[in-house]
Tab-separated table of C-alpha atoms in Angstrom:
chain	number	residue	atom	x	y	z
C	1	UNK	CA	-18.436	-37.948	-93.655
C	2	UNK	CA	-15.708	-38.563	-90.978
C	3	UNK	CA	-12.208	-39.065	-92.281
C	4	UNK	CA	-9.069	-39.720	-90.348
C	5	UNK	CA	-5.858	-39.997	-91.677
C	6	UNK	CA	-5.096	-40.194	-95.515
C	7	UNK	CA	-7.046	-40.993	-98.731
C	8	UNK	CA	-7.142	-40.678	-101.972
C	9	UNK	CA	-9.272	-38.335	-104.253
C	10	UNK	CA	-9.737	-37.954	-107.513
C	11	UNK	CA	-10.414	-34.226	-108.399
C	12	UNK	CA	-12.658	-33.561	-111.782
C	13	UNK	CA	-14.577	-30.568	-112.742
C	14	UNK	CA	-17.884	-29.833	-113.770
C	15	UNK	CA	-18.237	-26.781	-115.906
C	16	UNK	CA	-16.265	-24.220	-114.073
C	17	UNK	CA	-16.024	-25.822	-110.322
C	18	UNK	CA	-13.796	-28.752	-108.787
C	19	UNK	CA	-15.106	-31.782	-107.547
C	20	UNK	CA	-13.131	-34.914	-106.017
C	21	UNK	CA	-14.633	-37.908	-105.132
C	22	UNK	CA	-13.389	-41.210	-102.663
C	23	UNK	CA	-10.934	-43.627	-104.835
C	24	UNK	CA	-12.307	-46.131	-103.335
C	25	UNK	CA	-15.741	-45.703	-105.169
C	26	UNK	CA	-14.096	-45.668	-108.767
C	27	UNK	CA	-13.502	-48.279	-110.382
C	28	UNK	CA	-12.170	-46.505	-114.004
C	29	UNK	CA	-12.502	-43.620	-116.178
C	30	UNK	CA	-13.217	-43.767	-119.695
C	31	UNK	CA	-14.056	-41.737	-122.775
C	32	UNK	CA	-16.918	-42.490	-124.807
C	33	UNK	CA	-18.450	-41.003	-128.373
C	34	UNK	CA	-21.902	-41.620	-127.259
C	35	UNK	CA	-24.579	-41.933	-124.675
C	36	UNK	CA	-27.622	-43.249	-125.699
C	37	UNK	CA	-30.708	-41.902	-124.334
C	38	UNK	CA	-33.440	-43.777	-122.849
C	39	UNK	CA	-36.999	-42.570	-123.542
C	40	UNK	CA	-38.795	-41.169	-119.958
C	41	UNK	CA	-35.973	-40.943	-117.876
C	42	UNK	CA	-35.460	-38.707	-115.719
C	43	UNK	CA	-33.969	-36.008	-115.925
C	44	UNK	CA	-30.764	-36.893	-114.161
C	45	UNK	CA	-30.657	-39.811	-116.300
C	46	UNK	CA	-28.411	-39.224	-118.673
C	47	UNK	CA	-28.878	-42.300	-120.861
C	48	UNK	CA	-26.164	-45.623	-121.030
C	49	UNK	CA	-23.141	-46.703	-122.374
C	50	UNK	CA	-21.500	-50.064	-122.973
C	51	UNK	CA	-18.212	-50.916	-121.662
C	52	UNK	CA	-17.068	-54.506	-122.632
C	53	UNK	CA	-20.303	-55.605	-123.405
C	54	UNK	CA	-21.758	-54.162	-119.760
C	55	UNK	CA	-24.394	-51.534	-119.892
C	56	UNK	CA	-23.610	-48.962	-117.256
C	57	UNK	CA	-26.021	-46.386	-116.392
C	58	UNK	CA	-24.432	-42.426	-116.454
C	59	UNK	CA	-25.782	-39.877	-114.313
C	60	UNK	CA	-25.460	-36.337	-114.890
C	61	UNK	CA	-24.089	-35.145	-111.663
C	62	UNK	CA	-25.096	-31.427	-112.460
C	63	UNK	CA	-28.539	-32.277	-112.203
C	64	UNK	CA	-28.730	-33.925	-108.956
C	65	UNK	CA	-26.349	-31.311	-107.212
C	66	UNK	CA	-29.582	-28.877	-108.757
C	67	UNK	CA	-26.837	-27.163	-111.095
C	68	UNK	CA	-27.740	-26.290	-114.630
C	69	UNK	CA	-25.812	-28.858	-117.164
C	70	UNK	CA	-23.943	-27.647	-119.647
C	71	UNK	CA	-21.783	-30.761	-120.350
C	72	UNK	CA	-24.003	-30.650	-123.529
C	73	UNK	CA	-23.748	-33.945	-126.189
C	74	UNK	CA	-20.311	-33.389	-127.527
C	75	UNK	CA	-18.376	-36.143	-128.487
C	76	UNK	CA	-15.610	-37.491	-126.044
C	77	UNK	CA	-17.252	-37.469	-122.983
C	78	UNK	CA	-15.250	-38.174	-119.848
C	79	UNK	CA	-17.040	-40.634	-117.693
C	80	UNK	CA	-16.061	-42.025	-114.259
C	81	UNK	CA	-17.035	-45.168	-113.272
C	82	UNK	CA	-17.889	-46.045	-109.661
C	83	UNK	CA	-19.263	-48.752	-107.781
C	84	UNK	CA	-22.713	-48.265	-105.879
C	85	UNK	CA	-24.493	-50.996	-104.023
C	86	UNK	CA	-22.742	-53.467	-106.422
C	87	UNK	CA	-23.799	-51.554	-109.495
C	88	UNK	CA	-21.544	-49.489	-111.675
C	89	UNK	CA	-22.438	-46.001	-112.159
C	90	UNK	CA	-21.695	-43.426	-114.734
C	91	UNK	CA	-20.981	-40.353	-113.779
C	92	UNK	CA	-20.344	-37.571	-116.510
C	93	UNK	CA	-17.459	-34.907	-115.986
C	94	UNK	CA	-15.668	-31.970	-118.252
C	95	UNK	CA	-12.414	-32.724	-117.552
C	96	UNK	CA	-10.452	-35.526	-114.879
C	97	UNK	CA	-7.770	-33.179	-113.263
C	98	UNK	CA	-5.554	-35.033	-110.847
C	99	UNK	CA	-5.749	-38.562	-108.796
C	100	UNK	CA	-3.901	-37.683	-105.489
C	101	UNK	CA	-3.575	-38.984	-101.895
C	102	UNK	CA	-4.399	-36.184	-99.396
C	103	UNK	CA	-4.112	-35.872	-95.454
C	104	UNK	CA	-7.644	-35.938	-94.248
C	105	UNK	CA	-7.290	-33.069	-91.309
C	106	UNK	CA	-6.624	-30.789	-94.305
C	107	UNK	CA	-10.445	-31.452	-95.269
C	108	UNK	CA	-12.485	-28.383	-94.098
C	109	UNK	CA	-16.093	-28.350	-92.913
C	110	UNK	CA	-18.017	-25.607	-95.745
C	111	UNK	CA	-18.967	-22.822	-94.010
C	112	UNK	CA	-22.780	-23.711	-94.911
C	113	UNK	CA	-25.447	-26.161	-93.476
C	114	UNK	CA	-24.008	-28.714	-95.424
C	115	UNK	CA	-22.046	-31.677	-94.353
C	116	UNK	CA	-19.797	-31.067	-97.716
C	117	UNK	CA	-15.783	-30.979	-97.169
C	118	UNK	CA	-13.843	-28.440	-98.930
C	119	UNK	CA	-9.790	-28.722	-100.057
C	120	UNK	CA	-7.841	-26.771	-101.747
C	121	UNK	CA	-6.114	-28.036	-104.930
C	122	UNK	CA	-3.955	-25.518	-107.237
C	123	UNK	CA	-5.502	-22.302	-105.559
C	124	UNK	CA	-9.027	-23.558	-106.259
C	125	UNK	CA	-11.775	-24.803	-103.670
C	126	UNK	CA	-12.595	-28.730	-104.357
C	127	UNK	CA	-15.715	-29.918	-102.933
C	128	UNK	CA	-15.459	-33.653	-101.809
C	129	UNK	CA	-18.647	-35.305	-103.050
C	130	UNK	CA	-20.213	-37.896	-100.612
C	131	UNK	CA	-21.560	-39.718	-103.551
C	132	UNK	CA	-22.877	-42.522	-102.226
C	133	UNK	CA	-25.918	-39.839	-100.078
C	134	UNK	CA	-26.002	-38.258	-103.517
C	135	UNK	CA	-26.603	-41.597	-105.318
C	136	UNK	CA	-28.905	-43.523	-102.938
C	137	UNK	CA	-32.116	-41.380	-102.905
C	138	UNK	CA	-32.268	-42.360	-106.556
C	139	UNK	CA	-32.998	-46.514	-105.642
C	140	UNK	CA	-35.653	-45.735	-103.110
């Protein structure tokens, strides 16, 4: 991920840790009672939800980062909606936090082998999520 200049993030968390994501990839975030489950999905594979009449799949986000979910089935689930490979996505979060534009050379490399970028919102660490290499070993 090479950014130069500004953009905008929106920051989210899952269970205790920050997250943002590109604004370009959502497309809205909504709140739904219920997911409902498909039978032999996988495990990421949270289930689907209807939004106007559309079906969008939702993704549990834990799962593919390899992080234990916890997001549970309560009711009121927040649910960010992007755009992948002209498909909308679901993607499950605890809580929406903030929708910000930042200055990309305050974006630092993690100290890691990773190519994540880190940035620091409110005194916490916020990984920015390069969702669409998270999202596109799942259509191959």
């Amino acid at each position: 991920m090479v950014y130069k200049g500004k953009m905008h993030i929106i920051i989210f968390k899952l269970l205790e840790e920050y997250f943002a994501l590109g604004l370009d990839y959502v497309k809205e975030i909504v709140c739904v009672d219920r997911i409902t489950k498909v039978p032999m999905s996988p495990e990421y594979f949270k289930g689907v939800i209807n939004i106007r009449g559309q079906v969008i799949p939702v993704i549990d986000l834990l799962k593919l980062l390899k992080a234990e979910s916890k997001i549970g089935n309560s009711n009121n689930k927040k649910i960010i909606i992007i755009e992948f490979q002209d498909e909308l996505v679901g993607i499950v979060v605890n809580e929406v936090l903030d929708v910000m534009e930042i200055e990309c050379d305050k974006l630092k490399q993690s100290p890691k082998d990773t190519n994540a970028l880190l940035y620091e919102y409110d005194g916490n660490v916020v990984t920015l999520l390069d969702i669409f290499s998270l999202l596109k070993p799942l259509t191959q």
